[in-house]
mmCIF file of C-alpha atoms in Angstrom:
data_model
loop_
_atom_site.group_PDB
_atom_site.id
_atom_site.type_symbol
_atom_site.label_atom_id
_atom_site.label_comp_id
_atom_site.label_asym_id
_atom_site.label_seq_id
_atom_site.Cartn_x
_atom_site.Cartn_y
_atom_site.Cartn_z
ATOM 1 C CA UNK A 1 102.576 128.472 69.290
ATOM 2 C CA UNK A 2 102.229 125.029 70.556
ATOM 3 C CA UNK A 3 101.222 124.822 74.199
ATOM 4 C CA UNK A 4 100.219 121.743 76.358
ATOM 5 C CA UNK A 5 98.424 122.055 79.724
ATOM 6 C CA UNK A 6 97.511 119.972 82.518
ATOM 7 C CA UNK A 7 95.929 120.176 86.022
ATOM 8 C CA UNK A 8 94.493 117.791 88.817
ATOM 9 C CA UNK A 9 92.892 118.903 91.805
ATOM 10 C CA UNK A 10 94.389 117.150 94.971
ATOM 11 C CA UNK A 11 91.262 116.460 96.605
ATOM 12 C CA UNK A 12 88.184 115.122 94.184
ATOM 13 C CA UNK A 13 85.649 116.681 96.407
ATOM 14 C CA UNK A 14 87.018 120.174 96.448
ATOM 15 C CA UNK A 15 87.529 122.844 93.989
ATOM 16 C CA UNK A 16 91.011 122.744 92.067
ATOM 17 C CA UNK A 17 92.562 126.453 93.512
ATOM 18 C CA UNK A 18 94.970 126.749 90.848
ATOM 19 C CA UNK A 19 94.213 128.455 87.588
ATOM 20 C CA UNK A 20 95.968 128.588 84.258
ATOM 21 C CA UNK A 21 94.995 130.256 81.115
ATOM 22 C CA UNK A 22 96.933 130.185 77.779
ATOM 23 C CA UNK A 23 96.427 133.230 75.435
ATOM 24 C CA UNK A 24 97.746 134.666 72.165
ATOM 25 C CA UNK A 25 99.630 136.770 74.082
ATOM 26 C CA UNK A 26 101.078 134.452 76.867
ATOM 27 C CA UNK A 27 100.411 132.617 79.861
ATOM 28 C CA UNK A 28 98.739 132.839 83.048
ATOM 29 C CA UNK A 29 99.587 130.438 85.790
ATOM 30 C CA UNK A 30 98.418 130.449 89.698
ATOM 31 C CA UNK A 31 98.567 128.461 92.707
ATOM 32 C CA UNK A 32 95.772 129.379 95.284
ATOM 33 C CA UNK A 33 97.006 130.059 98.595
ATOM 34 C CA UNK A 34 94.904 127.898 101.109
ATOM 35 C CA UNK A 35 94.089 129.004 104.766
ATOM 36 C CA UNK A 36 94.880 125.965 107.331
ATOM 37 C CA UNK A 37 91.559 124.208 107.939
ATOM 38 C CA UNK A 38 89.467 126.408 110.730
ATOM 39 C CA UNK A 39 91.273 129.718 110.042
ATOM 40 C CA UNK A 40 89.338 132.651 109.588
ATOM 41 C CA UNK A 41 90.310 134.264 105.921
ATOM 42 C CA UNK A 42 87.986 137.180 106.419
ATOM 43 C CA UNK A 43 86.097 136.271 102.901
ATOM 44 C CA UNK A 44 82.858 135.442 101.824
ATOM 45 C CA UNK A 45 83.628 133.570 98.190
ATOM 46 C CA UNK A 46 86.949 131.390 99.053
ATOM 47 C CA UNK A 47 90.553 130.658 96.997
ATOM 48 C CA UNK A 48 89.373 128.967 94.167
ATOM 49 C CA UNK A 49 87.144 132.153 93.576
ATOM 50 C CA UNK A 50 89.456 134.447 93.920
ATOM 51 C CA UNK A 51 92.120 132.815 91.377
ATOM 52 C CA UNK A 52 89.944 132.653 88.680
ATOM 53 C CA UNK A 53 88.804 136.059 88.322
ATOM 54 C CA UNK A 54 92.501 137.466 89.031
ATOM 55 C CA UNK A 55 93.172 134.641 86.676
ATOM 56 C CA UNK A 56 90.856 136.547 84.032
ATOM 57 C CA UNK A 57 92.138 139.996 85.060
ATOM 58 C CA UNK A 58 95.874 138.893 84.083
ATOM 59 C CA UNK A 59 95.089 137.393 80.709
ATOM 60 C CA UNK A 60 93.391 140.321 79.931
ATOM 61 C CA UNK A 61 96.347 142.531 80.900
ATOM 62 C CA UNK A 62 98.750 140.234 78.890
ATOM 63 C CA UNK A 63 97.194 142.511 75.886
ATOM 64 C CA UNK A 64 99.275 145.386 76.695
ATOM 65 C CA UNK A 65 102.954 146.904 76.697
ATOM 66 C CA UNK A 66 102.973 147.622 80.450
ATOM 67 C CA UNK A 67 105.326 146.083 83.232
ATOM 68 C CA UNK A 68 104.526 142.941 84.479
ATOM 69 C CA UNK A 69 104.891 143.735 87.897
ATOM 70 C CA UNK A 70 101.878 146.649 86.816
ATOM 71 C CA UNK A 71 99.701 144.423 85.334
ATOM 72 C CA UNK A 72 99.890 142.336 88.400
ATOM 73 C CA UNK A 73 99.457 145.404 90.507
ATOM 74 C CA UNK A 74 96.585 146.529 88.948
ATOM 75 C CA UNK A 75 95.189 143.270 88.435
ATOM 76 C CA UNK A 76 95.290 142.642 92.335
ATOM 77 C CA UNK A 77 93.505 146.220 92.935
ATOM 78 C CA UNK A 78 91.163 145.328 90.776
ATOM 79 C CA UNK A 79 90.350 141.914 91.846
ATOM 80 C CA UNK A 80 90.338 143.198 95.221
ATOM 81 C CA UNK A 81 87.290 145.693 94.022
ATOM 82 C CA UNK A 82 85.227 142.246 93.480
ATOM 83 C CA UNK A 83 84.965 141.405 96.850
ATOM 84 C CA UNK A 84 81.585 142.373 98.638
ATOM 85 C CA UNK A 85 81.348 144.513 102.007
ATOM 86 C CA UNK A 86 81.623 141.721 104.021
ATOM 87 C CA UNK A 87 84.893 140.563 103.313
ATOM 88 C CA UNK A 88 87.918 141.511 105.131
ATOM 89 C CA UNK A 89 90.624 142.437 102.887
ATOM 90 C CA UNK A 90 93.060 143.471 105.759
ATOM 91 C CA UNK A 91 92.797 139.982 107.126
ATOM 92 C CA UNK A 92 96.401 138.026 106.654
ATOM 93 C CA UNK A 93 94.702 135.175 105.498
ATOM 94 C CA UNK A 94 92.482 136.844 103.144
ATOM 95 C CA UNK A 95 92.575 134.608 99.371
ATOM 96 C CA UNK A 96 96.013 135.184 97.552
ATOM 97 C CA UNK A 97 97.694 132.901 95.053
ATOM 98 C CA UNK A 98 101.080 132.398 93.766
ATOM 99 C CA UNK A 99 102.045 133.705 90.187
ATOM 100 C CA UNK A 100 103.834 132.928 87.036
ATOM 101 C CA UNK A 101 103.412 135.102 83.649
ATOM 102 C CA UNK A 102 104.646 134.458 80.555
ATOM 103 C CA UNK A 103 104.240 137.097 77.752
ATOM 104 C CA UNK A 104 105.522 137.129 74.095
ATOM 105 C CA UNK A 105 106.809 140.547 72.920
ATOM 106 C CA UNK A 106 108.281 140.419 69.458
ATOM 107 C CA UNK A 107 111.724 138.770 69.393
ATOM 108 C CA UNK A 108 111.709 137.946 72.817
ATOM 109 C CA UNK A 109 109.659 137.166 76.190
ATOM 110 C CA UNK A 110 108.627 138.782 79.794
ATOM 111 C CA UNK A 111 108.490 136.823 82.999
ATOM 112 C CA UNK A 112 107.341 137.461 86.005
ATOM 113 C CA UNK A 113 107.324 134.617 89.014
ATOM 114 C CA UNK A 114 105.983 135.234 92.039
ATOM 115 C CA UNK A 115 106.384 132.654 95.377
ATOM 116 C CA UNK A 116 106.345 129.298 94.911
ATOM 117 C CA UNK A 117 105.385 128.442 91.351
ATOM 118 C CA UNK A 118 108.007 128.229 88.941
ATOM 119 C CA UNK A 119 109.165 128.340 85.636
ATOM 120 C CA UNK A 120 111.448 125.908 83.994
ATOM 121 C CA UNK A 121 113.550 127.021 80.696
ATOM 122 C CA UNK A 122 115.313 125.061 78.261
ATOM 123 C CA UNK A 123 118.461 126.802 75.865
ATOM 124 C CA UNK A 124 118.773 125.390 72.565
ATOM 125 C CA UNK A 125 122.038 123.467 74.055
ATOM 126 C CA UNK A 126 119.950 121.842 76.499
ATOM 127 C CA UNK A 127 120.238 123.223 79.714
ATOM 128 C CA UNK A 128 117.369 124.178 81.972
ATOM 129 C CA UNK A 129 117.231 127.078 84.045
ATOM 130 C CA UNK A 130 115.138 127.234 86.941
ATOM 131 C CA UNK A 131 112.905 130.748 87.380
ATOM 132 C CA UNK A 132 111.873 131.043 91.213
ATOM 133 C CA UNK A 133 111.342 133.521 93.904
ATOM 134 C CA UNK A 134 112.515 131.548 96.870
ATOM 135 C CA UNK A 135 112.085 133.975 99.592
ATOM 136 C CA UNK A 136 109.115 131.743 101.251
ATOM 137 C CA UNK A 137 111.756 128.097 100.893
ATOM 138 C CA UNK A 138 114.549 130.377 102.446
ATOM 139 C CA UNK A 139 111.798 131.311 105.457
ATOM 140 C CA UNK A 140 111.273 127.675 105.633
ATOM 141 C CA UNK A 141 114.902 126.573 105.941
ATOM 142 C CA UNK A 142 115.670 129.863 108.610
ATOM 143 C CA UNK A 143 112.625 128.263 110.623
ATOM 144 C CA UNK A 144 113.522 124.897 109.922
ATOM 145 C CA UNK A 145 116.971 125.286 111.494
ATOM 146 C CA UNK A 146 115.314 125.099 114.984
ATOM 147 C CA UNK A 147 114.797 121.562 116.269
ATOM 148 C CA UNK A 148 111.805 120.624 117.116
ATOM 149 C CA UNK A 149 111.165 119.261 120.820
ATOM 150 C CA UNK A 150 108.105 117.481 120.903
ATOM 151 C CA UNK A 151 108.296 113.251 120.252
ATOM 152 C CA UNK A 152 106.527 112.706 116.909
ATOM 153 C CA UNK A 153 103.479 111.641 116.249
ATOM 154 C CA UNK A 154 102.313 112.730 119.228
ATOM 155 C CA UNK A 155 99.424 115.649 119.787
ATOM 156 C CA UNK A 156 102.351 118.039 121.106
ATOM 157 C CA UNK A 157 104.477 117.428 117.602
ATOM 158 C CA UNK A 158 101.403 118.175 115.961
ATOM 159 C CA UNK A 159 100.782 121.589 117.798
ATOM 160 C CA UNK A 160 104.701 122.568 117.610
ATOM 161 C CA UNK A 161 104.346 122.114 113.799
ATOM 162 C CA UNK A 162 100.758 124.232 113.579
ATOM 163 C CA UNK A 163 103.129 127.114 115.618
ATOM 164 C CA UNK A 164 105.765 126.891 113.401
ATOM 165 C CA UNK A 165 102.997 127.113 110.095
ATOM 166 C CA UNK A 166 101.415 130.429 111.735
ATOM 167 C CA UNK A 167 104.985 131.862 111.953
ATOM 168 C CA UNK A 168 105.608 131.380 108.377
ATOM 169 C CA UNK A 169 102.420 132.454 107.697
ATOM 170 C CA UNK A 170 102.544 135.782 109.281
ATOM 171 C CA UNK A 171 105.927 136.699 107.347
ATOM 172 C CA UNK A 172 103.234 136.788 104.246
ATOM 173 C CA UNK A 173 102.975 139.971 102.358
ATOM 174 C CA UNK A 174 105.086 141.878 104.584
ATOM 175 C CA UNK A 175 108.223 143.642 103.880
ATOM 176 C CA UNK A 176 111.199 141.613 103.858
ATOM 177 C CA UNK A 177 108.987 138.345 104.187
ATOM 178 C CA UNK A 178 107.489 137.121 101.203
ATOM 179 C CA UNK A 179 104.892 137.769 99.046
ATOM 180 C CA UNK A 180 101.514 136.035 97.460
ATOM 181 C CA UNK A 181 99.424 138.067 95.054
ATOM 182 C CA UNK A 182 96.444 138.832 97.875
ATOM 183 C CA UNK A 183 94.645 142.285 98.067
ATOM 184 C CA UNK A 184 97.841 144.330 98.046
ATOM 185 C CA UNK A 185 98.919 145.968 94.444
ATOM 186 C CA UNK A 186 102.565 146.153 96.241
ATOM 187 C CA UNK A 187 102.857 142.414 95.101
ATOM 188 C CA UNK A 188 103.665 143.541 91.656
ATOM 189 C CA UNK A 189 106.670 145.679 92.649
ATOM 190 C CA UNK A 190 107.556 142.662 94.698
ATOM 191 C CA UNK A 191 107.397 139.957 92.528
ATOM 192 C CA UNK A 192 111.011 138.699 90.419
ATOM 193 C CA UNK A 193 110.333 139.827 86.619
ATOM 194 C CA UNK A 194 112.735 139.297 83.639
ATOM 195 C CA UNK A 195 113.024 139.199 79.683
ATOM 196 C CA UNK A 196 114.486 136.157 77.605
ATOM 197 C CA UNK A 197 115.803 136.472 74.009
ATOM 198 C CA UNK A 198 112.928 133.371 71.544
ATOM 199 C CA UNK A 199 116.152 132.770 69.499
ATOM 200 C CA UNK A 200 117.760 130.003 71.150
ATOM 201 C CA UNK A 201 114.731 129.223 73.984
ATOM 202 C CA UNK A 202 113.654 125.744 73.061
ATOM 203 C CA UNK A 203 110.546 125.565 75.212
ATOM 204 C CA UNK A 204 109.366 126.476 78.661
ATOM 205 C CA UNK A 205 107.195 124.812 81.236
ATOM 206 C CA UNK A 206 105.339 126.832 83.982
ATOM 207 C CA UNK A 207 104.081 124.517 87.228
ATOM 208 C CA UNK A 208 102.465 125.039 90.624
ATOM 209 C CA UNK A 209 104.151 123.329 93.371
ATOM 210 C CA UNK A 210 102.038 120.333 93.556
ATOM 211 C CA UNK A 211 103.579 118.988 90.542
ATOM 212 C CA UNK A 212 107.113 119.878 91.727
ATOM 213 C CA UNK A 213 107.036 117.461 94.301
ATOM 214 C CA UNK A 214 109.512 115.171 93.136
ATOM 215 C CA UNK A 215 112.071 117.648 93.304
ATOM 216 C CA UNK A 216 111.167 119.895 96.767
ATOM 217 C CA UNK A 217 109.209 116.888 98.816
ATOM 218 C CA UNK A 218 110.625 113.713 97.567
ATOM 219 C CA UNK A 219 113.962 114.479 96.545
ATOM 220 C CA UNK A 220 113.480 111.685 93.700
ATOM 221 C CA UNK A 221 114.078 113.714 90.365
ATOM 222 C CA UNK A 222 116.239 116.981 88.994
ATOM 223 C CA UNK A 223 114.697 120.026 87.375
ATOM 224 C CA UNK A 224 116.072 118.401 84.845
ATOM 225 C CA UNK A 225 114.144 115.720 84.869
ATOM 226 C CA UNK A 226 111.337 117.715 85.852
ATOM 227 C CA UNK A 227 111.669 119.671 82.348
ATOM 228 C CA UNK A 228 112.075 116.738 80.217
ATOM 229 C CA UNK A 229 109.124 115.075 81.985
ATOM 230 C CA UNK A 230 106.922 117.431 81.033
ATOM 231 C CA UNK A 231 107.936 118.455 77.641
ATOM 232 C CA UNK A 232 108.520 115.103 76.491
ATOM 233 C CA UNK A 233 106.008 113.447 77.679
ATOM 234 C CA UNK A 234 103.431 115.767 78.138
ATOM 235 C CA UNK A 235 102.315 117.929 81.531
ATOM 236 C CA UNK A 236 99.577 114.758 82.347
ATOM 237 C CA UNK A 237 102.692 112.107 82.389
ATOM 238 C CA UNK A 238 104.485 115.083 85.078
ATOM 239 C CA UNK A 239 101.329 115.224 87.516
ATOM 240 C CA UNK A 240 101.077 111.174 87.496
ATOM 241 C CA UNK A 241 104.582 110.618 88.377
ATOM 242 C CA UNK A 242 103.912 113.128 91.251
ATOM 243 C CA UNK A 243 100.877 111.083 92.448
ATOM 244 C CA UNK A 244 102.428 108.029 91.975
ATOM 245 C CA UNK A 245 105.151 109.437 94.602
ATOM 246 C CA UNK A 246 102.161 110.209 97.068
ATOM 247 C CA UNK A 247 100.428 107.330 96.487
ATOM 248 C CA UNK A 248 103.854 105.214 97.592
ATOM 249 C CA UNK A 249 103.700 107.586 100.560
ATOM 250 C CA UNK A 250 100.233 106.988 101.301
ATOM 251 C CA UNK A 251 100.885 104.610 104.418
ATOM 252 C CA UNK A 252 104.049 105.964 105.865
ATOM 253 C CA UNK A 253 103.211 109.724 105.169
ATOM 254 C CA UNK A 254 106.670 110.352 105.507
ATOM 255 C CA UNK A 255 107.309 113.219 102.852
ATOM 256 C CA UNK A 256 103.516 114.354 102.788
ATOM 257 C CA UNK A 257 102.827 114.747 106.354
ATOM 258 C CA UNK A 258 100.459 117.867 105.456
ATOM 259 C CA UNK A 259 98.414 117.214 102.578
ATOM 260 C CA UNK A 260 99.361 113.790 100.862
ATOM 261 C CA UNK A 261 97.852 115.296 97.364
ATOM 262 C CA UNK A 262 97.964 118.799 96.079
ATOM 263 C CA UNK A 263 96.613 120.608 92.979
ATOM 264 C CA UNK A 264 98.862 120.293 90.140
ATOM 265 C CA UNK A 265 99.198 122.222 87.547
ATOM 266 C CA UNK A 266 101.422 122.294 84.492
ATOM 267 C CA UNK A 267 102.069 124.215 81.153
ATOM 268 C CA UNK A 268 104.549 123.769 78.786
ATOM 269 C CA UNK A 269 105.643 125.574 75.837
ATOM 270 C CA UNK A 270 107.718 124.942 72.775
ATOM 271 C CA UNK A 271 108.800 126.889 69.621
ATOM 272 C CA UNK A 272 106.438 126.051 66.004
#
């Protein structure tokens, strides 16, 4: 089965968080979920640790028949057993990551997507649907919704904006919030799973959120283009027109006031 992958940390000097694995069986593809700089995550080993050994924990449970949704329930339990004595797994921002699976089963394939990665599908007519839990962009809008009140670019616009990231932030793995795969199994049960029919999928592309900028941040491309991006021209040619958006915004920072670069992370599929 022909698969492409591509990833790029966002900062050169730190650890890429994501994680993507490609298998016999499937795909594995996570986005680590970062603690603003200064806040306590209650762990000893950080993100980019974390990922990669649930990272190794789902590939391995791609081997099986089970549920989705279990194998990322037990995978998160077990992951959780890695951590030493000193790490505090009740702690909100404790490591979690974002999720997409991809398993082949015979004549047809499980999903599972979980936050804010997502997967991109194309029908043999053309069309491309879009695979997404969007429980944390509908938070984001809800919050949104109230103006801010603080002049920008000033040290109170900064602080108003923190406020509003903590409230997001603490709707996180909580019923009727959303949901990261952290150190609670419940994540599985929470996560949006599905099954697609191979005859008539023409391909599939999996991506972490820093290479779905042009479409959420810049509002410069379709997942359309997104899609034909990737699987045309490779996952690479999708995370360069990405940074080539940030780079234009490098100055102005006016779609990337947070972080101008993120870790990108791409995998694309199509049929032999």
């Amino acid at each position: 089965m022909p698969f492409l992958l591509a990833g790029k940390a966002g900062c050169p000097d730190r650890a890429n968080e994501d994680f993507a694995a490609v298998t016999a069986d499937g795909v594995v593809l996570l986005d680590g979920v970062s603690a603003p700089h200064g806040v306590d995550t209650g762990c000893a080993h950080g993100v980019a640790w974390y990922t990669r050994r649930l990272g190794g924990l789902l590939a391995a449970g791609l081997t099986g028949d089970q549920g989705l949704g279990d194998v990322l329930g037990e995978a998160v339990t077990a992951a959780s057993a890695l951590h030493g004595p000193g790490c505090d797994l009740m702690n909100q921002e404790t490591p979690s990551a974002t999720v997409v699976l991809v398993r082949f089963a015979g004549d047809h394939l499980d999903y599972l997507v979980l936050s804010d990665s997502v997967l991109l599908t194309e029908d043999a007519d053309g069309t491309v649907d879009v695979i997404a839990d969007t429980r944390l962009d509908d938070l984001r809008r809800r919050l949104a919704s109230a103006p801010l009140t603080t002049a920008a670019g000033t040290p109170e616009r900064t602080a108003e904006l923190s406020e509003r990231g903590r409230a997001i932030r603490s709707h996180r793995n909580v019923p009727g919030g959303f949901w990261t795969a952290g150190a609670d199994p419940r994540a599985g049960a929470e996560a949006l799973t599905g099954t697609l029919p191979l005859d008539g999928l023409a391909g599939f592309a999996a991506m972490t959120d820093g290479a779905t900028r042009g479409v959420e941040l810049f509002d410069s491309q379709t997942w359309r283009d997104v899609y034909t991006l990737a699987a045309g021209d490779g996952p690479a040619a999708l995370i360069d027109h990405v940074r080539a958006l940030e780079r234009a915004d490098a100055a102005r920072r006016e779609f990337t006031p947070g972080k101008l670069h993120d870790d990108a992370t791409v995998v694309t599929w199509t049929p032999a």
